[in-house]
XYZ file of C-alpha atoms in Angstrom:
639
model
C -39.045 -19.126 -17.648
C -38.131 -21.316 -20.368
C -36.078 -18.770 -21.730
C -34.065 -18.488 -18.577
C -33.637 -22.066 -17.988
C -32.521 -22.374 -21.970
C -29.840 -20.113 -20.733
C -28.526 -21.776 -18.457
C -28.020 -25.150 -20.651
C -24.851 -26.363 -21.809
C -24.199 -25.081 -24.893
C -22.889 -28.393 -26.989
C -22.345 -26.383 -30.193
C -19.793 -23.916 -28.504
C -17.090 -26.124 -27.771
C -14.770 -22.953 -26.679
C -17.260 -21.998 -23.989
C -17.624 -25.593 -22.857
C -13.605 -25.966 -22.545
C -13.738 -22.048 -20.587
C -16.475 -23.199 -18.488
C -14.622 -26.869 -17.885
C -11.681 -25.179 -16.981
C -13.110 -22.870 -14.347
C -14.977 -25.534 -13.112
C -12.304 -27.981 -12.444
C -10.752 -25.497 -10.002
C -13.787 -24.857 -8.091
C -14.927 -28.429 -7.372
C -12.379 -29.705 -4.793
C -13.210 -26.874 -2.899
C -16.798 -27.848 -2.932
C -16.262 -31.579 -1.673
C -13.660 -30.148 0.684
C -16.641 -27.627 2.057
C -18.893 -30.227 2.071
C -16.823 -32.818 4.164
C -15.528 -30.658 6.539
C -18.967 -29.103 7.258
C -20.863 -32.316 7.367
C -18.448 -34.354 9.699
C -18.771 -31.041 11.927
C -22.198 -31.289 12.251
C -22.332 -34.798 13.103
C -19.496 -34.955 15.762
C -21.630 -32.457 17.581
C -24.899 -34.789 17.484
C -23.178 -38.364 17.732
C -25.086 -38.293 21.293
C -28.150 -36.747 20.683
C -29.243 -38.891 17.514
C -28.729 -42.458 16.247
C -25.974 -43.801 15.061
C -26.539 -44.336 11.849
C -27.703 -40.738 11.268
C -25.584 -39.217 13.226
C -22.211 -41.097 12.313
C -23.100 -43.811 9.076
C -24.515 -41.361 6.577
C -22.466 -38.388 6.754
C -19.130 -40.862 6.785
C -20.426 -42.459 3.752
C -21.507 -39.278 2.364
C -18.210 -37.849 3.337
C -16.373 -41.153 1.473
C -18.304 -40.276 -1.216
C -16.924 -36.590 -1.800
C -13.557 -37.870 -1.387
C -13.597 -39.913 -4.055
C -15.166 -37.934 -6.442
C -12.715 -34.609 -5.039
C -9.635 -37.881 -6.142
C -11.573 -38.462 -9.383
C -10.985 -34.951 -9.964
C -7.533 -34.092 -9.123
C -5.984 -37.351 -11.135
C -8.598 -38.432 -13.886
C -10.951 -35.288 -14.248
C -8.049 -33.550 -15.645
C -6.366 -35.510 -18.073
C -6.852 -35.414 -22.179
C -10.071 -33.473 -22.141
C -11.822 -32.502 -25.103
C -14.733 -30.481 -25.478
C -16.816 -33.351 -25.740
C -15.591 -34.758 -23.025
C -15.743 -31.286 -21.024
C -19.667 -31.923 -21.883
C -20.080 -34.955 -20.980
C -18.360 -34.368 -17.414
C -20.580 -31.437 -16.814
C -23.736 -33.427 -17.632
C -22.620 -35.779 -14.975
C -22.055 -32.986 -12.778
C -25.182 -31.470 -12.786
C -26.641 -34.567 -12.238
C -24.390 -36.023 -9.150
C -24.926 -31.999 -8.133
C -29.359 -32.804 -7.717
C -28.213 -35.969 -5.699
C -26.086 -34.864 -3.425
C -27.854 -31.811 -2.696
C -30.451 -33.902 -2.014
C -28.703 -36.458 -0.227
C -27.533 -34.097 1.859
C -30.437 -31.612 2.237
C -32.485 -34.602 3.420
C -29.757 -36.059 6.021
C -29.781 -32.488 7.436
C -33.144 -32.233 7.911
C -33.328 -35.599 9.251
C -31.301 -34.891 12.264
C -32.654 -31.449 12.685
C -35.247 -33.302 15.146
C -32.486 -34.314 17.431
C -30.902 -32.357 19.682
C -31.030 -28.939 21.632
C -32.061 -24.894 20.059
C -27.736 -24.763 19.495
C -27.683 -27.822 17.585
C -30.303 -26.972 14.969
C -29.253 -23.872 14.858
C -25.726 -25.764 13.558
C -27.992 -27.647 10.932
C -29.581 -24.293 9.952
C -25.799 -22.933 9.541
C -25.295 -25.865 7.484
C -28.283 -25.583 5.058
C -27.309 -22.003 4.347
C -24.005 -21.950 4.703
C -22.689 -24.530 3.032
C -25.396 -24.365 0.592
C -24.448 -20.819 -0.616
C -20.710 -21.871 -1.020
C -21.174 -25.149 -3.173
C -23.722 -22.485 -5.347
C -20.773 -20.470 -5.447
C -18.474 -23.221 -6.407
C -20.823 -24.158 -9.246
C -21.166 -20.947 -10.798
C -19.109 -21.459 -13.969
C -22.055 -24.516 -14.077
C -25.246 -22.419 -14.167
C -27.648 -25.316 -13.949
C -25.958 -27.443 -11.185
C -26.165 -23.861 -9.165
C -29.712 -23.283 -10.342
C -30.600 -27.104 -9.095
C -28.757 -26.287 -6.218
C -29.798 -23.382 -4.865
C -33.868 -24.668 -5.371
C -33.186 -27.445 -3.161
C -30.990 -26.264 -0.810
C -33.656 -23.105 -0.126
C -36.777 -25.345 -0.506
C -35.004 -28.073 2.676
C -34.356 -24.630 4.820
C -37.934 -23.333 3.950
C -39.882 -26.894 4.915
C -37.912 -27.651 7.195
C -37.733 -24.404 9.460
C -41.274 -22.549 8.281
C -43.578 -24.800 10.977
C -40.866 -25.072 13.384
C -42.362 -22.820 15.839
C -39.185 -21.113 16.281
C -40.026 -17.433 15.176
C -36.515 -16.847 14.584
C -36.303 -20.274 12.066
C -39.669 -19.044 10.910
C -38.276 -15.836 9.827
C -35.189 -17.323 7.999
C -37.526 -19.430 6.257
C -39.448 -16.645 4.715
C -36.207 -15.225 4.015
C -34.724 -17.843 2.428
C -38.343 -18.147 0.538
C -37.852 -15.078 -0.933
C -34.109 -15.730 -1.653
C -34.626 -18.112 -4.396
C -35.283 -16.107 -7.192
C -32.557 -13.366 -6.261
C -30.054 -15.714 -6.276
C -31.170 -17.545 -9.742
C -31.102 -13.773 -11.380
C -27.530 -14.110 -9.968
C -26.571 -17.091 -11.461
C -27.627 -16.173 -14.410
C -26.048 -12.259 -14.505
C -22.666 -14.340 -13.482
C -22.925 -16.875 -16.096
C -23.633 -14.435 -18.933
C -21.141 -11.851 -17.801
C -18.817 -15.152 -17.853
C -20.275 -15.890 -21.733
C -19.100 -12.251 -22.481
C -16.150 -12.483 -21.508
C -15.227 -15.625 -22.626
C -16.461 -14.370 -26.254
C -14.484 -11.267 -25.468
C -11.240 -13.234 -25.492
C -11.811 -15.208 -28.367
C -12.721 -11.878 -30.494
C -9.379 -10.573 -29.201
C -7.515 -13.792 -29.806
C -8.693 -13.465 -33.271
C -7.698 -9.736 -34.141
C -4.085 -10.776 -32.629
C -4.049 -13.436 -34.989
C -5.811 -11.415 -38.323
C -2.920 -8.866 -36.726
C -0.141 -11.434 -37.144
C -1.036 -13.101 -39.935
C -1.547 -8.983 -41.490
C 2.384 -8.576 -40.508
C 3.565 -11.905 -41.633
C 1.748 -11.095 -45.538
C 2.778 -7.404 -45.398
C 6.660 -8.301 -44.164
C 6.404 -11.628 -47.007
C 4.967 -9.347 -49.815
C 7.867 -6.628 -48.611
C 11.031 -8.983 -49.452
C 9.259 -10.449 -52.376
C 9.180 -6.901 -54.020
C 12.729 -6.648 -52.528
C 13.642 -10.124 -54.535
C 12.176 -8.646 -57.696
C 13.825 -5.176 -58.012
C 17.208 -7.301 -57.438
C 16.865 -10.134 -59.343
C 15.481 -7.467 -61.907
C 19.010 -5.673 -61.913
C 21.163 -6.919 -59.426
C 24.038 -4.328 -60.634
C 21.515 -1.381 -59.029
C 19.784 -2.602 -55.964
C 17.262 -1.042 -54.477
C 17.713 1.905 -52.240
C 15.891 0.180 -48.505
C 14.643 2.056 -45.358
C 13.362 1.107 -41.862
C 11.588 3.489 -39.863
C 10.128 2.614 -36.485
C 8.139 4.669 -33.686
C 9.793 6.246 -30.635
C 7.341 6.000 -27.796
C 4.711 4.175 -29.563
C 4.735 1.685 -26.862
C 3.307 4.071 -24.454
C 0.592 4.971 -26.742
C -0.667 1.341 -26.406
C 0.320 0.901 -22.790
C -2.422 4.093 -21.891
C -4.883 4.610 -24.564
C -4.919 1.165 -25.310
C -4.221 -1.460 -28.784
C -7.145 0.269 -30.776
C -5.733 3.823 -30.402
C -2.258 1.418 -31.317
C -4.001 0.640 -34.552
C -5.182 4.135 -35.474
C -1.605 5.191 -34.953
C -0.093 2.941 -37.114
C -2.733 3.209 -39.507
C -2.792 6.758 -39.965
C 1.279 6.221 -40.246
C 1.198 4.346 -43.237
C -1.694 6.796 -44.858
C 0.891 9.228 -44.406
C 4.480 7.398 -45.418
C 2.095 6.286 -48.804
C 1.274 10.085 -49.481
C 4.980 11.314 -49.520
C 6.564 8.336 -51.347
C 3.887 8.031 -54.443
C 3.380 5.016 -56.434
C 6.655 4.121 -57.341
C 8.031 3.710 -53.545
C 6.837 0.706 -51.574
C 5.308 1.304 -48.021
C 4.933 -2.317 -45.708
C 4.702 -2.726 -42.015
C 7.072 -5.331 -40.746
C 5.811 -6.223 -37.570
C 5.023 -3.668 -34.381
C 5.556 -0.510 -35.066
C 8.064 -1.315 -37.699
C 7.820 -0.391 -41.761
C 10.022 -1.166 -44.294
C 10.317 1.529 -47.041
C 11.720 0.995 -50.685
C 12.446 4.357 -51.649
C 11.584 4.971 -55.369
C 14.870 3.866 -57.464
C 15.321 7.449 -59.572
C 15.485 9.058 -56.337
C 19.360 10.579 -55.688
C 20.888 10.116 -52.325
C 20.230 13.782 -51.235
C 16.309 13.570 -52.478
C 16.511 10.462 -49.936
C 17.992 11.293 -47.574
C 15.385 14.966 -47.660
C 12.804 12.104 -47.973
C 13.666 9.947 -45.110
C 13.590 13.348 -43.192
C 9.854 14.072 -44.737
C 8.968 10.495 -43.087
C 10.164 11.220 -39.864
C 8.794 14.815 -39.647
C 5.214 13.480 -40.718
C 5.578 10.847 -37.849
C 5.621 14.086 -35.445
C 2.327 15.418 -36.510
C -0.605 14.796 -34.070
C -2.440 11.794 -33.797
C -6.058 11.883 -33.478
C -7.378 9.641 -31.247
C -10.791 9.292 -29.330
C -9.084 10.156 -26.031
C -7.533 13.197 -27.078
C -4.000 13.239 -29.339
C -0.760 11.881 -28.888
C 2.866 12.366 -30.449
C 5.301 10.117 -31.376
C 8.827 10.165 -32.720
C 10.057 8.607 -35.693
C 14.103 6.829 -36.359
C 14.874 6.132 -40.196
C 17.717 4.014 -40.851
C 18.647 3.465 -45.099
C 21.431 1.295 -46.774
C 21.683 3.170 -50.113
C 24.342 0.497 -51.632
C 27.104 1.320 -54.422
C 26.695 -1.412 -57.126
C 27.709 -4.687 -56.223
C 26.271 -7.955 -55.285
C 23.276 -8.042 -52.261
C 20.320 -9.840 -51.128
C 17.381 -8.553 -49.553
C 18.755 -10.229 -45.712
C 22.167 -8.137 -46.555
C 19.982 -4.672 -47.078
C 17.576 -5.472 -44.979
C 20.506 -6.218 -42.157
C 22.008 -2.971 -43.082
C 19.301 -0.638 -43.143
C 18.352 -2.305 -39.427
C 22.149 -1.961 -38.257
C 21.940 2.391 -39.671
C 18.200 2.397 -37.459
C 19.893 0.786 -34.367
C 22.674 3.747 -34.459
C 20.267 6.222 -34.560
C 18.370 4.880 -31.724
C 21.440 4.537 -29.541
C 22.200 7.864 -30.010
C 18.504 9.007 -28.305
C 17.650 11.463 -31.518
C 15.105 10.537 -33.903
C 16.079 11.158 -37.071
C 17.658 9.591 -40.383
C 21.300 7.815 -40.796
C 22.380 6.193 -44.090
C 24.635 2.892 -43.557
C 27.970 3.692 -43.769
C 31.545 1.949 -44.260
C 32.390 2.724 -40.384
C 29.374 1.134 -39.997
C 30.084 -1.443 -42.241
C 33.375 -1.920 -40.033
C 31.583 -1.986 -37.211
C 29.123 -4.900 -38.991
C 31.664 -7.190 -39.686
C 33.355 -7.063 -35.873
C 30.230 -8.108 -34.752
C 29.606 -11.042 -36.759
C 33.888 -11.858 -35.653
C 32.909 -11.440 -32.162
C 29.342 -13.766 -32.640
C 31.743 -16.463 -34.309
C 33.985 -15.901 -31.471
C 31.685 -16.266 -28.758
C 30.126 -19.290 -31.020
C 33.725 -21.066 -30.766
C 32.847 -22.108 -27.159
C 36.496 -20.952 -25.431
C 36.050 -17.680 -24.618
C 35.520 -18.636 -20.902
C 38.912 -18.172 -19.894
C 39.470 -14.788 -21.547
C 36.629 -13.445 -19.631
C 36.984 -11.221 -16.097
C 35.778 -8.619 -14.001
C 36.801 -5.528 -12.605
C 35.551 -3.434 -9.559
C 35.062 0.243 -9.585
C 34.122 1.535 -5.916
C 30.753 2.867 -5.128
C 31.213 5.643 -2.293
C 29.093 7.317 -0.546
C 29.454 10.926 -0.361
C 29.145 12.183 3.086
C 31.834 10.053 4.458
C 33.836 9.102 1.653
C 33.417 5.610 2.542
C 33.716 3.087 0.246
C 29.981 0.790 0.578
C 30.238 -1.647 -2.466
C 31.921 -1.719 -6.071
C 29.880 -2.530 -9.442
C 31.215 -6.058 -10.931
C 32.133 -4.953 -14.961
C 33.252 -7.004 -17.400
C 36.054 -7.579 -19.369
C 36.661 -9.566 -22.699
C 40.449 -9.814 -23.329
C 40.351 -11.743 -26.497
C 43.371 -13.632 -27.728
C 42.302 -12.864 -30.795
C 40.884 -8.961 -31.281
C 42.188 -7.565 -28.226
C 40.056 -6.219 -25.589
C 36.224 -6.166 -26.947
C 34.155 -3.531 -25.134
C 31.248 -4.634 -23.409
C 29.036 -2.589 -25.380
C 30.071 -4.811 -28.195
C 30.050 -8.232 -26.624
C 26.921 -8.000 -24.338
C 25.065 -7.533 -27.097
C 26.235 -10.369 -29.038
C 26.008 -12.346 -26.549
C 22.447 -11.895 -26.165
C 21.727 -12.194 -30.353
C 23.767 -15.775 -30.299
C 21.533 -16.820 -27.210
C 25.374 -17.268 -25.413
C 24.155 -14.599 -22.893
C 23.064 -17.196 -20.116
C 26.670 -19.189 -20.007
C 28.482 -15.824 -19.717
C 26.399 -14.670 -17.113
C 27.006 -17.291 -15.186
C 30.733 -17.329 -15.703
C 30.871 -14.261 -14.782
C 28.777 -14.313 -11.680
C 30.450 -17.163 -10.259
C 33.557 -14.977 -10.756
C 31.808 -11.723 -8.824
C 30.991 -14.905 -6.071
C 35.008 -15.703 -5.789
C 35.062 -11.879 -4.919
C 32.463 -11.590 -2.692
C 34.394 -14.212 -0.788
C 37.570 -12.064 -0.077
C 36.659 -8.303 -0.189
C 35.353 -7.209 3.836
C 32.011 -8.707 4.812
C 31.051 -4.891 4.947
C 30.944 -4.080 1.284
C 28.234 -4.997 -1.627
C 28.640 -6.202 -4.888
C 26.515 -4.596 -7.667
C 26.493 -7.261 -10.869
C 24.885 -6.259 -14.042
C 22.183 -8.394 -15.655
C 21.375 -8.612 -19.224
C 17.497 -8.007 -20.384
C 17.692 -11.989 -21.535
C 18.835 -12.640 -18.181
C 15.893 -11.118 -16.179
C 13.433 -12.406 -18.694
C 15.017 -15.852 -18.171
C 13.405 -17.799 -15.109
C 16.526 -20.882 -16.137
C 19.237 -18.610 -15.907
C 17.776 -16.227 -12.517
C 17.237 -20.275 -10.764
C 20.862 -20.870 -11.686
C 22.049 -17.720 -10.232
C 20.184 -17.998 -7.036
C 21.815 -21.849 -6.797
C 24.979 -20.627 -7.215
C 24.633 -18.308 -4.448
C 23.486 -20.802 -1.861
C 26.472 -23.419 -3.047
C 29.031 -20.441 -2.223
C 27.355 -19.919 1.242
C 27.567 -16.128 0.307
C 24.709 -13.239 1.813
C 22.168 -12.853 -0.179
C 22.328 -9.274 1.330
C 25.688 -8.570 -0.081
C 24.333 -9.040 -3.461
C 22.798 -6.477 -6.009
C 21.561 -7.033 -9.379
C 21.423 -4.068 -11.693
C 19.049 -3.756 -14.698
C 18.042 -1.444 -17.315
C 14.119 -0.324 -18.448
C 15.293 -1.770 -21.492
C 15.178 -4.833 -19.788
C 11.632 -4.468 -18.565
C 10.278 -3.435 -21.900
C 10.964 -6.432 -23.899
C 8.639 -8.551 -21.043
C 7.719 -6.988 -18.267
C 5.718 -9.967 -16.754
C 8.489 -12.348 -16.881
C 10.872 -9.469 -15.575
C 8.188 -8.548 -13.061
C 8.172 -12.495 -11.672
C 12.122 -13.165 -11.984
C 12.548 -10.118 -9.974
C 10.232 -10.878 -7.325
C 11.931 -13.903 -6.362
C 15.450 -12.515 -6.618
C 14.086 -10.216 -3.831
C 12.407 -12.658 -1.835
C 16.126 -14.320 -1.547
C 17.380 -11.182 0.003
C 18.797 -9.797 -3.518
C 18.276 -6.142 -3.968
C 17.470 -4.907 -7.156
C 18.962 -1.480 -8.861
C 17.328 -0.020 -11.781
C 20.536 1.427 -13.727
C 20.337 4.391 -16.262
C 17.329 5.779 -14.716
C 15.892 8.713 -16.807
C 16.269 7.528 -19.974
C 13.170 5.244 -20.673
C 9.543 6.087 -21.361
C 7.370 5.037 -17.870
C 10.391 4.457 -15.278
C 8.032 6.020 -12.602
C 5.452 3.198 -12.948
C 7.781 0.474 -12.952
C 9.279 1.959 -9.303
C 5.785 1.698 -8.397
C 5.099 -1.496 -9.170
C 8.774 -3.582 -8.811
C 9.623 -1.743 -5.616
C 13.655 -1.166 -6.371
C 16.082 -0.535 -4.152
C 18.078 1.636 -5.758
C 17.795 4.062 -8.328
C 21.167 4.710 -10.428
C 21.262 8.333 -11.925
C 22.763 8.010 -15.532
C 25.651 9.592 -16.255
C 24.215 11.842 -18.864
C 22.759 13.551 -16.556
C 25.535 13.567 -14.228
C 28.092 14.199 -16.424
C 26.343 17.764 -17.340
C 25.615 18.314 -13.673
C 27.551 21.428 -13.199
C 26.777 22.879 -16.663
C 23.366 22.140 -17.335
C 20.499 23.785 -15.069
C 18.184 21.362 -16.265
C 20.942 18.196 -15.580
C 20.908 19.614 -12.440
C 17.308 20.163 -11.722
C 16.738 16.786 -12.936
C 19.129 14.717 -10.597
C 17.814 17.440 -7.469
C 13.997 15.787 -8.870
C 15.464 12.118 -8.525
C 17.432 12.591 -5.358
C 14.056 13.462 -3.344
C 12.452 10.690 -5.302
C 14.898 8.380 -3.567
C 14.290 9.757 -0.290
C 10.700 9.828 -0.121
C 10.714 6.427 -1.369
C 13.336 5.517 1.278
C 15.634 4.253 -1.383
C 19.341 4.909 -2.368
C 20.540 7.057 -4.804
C 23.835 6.236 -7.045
C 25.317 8.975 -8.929
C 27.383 7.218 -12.520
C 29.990 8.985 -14.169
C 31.201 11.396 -12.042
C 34.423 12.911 -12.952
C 35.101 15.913 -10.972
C 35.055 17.099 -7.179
C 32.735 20.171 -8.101
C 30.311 17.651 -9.499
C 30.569 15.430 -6.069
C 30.017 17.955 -4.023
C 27.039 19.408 -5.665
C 25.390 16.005 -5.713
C 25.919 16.049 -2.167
C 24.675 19.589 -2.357
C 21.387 18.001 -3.681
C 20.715 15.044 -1.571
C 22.730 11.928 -3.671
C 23.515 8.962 -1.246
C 26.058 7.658 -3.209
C 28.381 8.442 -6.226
C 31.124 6.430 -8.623
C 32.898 7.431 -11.233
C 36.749 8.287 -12.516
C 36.866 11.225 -9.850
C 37.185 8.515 -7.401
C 38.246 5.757 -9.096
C 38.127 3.857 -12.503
C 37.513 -0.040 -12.406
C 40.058 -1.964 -11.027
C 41.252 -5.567 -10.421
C 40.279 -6.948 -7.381
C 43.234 -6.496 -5.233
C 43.368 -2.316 -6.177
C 39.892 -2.199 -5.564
C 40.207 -3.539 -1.836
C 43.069 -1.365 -1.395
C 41.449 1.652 -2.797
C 38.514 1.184 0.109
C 41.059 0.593 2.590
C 42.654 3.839 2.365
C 39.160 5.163 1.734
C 38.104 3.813 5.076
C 40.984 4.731 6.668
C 40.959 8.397 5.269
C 37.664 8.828 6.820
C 38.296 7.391 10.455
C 41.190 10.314 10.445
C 38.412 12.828 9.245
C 36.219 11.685 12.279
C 39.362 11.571 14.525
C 39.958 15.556 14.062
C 36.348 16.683 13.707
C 35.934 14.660 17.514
């Protein structure tokens, strides 16, 4: 006994558990006062004439007073600047105002339990249990205000109902007799299981941070040998490599961050092996690791090397729930003599990594001068977009989205366009980007938007607009709010609206992504998933964001009439889309063959240069106006 009422005591010494259990508390107790109000006034409306007034209509007002204020208390004061001290001292209080009302109550209950007809006390029995069992509930998270609780609440039922006469109040008194200990074993499993997990957390909370704080010192100690080797002949620098994990992210999504850890544990073992002691092995940060190759290496031994590290990333991984495979992408700045510092390598050896990703291939790439070209346009274009006047230079185009069995044109996908006084016409695949790395992303978004708003306005009321979101965008609850005011302001459909993003998007936070897109489509906004087929788990993010649309990428397409395995893949998402009851948009297609075999295979809809490219606004209406028309004179002859 002593041990389990030391077990349920407030632990004074554990100030994390006293803030957990403060915190769960502080939820749960306006419920209780609300229960207890609302349940007590009930059961003295229905015996204001059947007992006096002061039982039937003082106490339970005053009691009822008294809940209120302390439910007030709560909500403004009980809140506010609370330590863990303070957490204690609350909870002391509360297990002792918990004993007097219990009491208070108990004994106004059984009070009027005299008064009135067999339906009235059995209201006060309802009471007793009732409400008794949902303030214990309430007070959970408090183990010894529910203990204190549920002894007196049971012990009033059991005196007052066991010489009743009334065998069924007899029986629920023997019931409730032998209730008491049950539900104290309760309390106590709860509170423990609540102890665990709370402990749980904290254990975790600390490996993330001995995690962290292991990246930080391995990615500090990794530019500090960088700083040495140049500072120790800056005429030579050192030759630099960055090699990340393709589809690591699924490893931790399934088998969980311990079989994570193994992975990237076992990776290092591995990239430490092949280099020797004169390279330099560090993990950056994820599933990141920053290699300095060993400097009497030549650029072919590296380069064989790099291809060593990758190919010993594609060995199986042992794991307690089986094996897995990864991929890995190597990306090396081996620099002609000159001038550096370890931000320039390191910058270059991540800019070589990023090509190779973009192309889908693991693999190795050396930095280049193309890439070097390609380097310095992007830092123009972030200056550019930095200079704050690129608004006006900004615009969209429209390239028609028809649907294939009637040639009709249903919407057009909003693209834009950067003519830049300065460079020309920047491709999107250049400025998008940049956009999102100088945090500009949000302002041209909403230019641009407001632009695709001006549209909707004047194309028919008919035809949807398809607008492109960035993954900053649908991880950004400031800019999706501004969006969804613009669209009210313009008085434009909701309906008529469709926002397209990519998995990419949902990787980098799929909670935020997973709330920003819930509320787009509570406003009416569908949602397209664009490029589908090229991420790692786009099946279980259908599932769970419910698109609307699925948008075939064009690699896929593109190969369509060439590739059986193009082919069978589109056929695969085409049924997808119709047993899902969603559409199906077909990108790049360039040919009529490759129309009418996605037709063939079940596509709803199709765009691409064998209908149309991207046009200004005024073509683009045209173009479905002939479209439309074109089709009526189809349906004319066939009728």
């Amino acid at each position: 006994m002593k041990n389990f009422l030391a077990s349920l005591q407030l632990q004074k010494d554990n100030p994390t558990l006293l803030m957990a259990q403060f915190r769960a508390l502080s939820s749960q107790i306006p419920i209780l006062y609300v229960l207890l109000v609302i349940n007590s006034l009930a059961v003295a409306i229905t015996h204001l004439k059947s007992a006096p007034l002061w039982l039937s209509l003082y106490i339970p007002v005053a009691l009822s007073v008294l809940c209120v204020f302390r439910l007030c208390w709560w909500e403004i004061r009980g809140k506010v600047n609370v330590t863990a001290e303070r957490a204690y001292r609350l909870m002391k209080i509360t297990i002792s105002s918990a004993g007097i009302l219990t009491i208070a109550f108990g004994s106004w209950a059984i009070a009027l339990y005299q008064y009135g007809d067999a339906s009235q006390q059995g209201q006060i029995a309802y009471f007793l249990v009732v409400t008794g069992i949902s303030c214990i509930f309430c007070l959970m998270h408090l183990p010894m205000a529910a203990a204190l609780t549920t002894v007196i609440t049971f012990s009033a039922m059991v005196a007052t109902f066991m010489f009743s006469g009334n065998p069924v109040f007899v029986a629920t008194a023997v019931s409730g007799l032998f209730l008491i200990l049950p539900f104290l074993r309760v309390i106590n499993s709860y509170f423990q299981n609540f102890v665990g997990l709370v402990q749980l957390t904290e254990e975790l909370k600390q490996k993330q941070a001995e995690a962290e704080e292991l990246n930080l010192a391995n990615r500090r100690s990794f530019f500090l040998s960088l700083e040495k080797r140049l500072q120790k002949d800056p005429s030579a620098p050192p030759v630099l490599g960055i090699l990340d994990l393709d589809g690591f992210k699924p490893v931790n999504d399934v088998f969980g961050h311990a079989a994570g850890d193994l992975v990237l544990k076992e990776t290092a073992r591995r990239f430490t092996a092949l280099l020797g002691e004169e390279g330099i092995v560090s993990r950056l940060g994820g599933d990141e690791f920053g290699i300095i190759f060993p400097c009497s290496m030549t650029r072919q031994a590296i380069a064989d090397l790099g291809q060593a590290l990758c190919a010993a990333v594609r060995d199986p991984y042992e794991i307690p729930d089986g094996s897995v495979r990864v991929f890995g992408s190597c990306g090396i700045v081996y620099s002609e003599i000159g001038t550096y510092t370890a931000e320039d390598l390191y910058e270059k050896a991540d800019f070589a990594l990023y090509q190779v990703k973009s192309k889908r291939s693991s693999g190795v790439e050396f930095f280049s001068a193309e890439h070097e070209k390609i380097l310095t346009q992007r830092h123009l274009i972030e200056l550019e977009l930095q200079a704050n006047d690129f608004a006006s230079e900004l615009k969209l185009e429209y390239q028609p989205i028809v649907e294939l069995k009637s040639g009709r044109v249903v919407g057009y996908e909003a693209l834009a366009r950067w003519d830049s006084a300065r460079f020309g016409r920047i491709s999107p695949d250049a400025f998008i980007p940049a956009a999102e790395r100088t945090a500009v992303i949000g302002r041209l978004t909403r230019i641009l938007f407001a632009r695709a708003l001006e549209a909707l306005a004047i194309i028919p009321h008919h035809l949807r607009l398809s607008f492109n979101l960035s993954a900053r965008d649908i991880c950004d609850h400031e800019t999706s709010m501004a969006l969804l005011g613009m669209i009210t302001r313009s008085g434009i459909d909701p309906r008529r609206i469709e926002f397209e993003i990519t998995e990419t998007a949902l990787l980098s936070d799929f909670d935020t992504a997973d709330q920003v897109i819930s509320m787009l489509r509570a406003a009416g906004i569908s949602i397209a998933l664009d490029d589908f087929g090229t991420g790692y788990s786009s099946l279980s993010h259908i599932h769970r964001l419910g698109f609307d649309k699925l948008k075939i990428d064009k690699a896929f397409v593109m190969n369509f009439d060439r590739d059986a395995r193009c082919m069978n893949i589109t056929r695969s998402v085409a049924n997808l889309c119709q047993n899902l009851g969603i559409a199906s948009v077909a990108e790049g297609v360039e040919s009529e063959a490759i129309a009418e075999g996605l037709k063939a295979v079940g596509v709803r809809l199709a765009q691409g240069y064998h209908f149309a490219r991207p046009l200004p606004l005024e073509l683009a209406i045209d173009y479905a106006a002939r479209c439309e028309a074109a089709a009526s004179a189809r349906n004319s002859l066939s009728a």
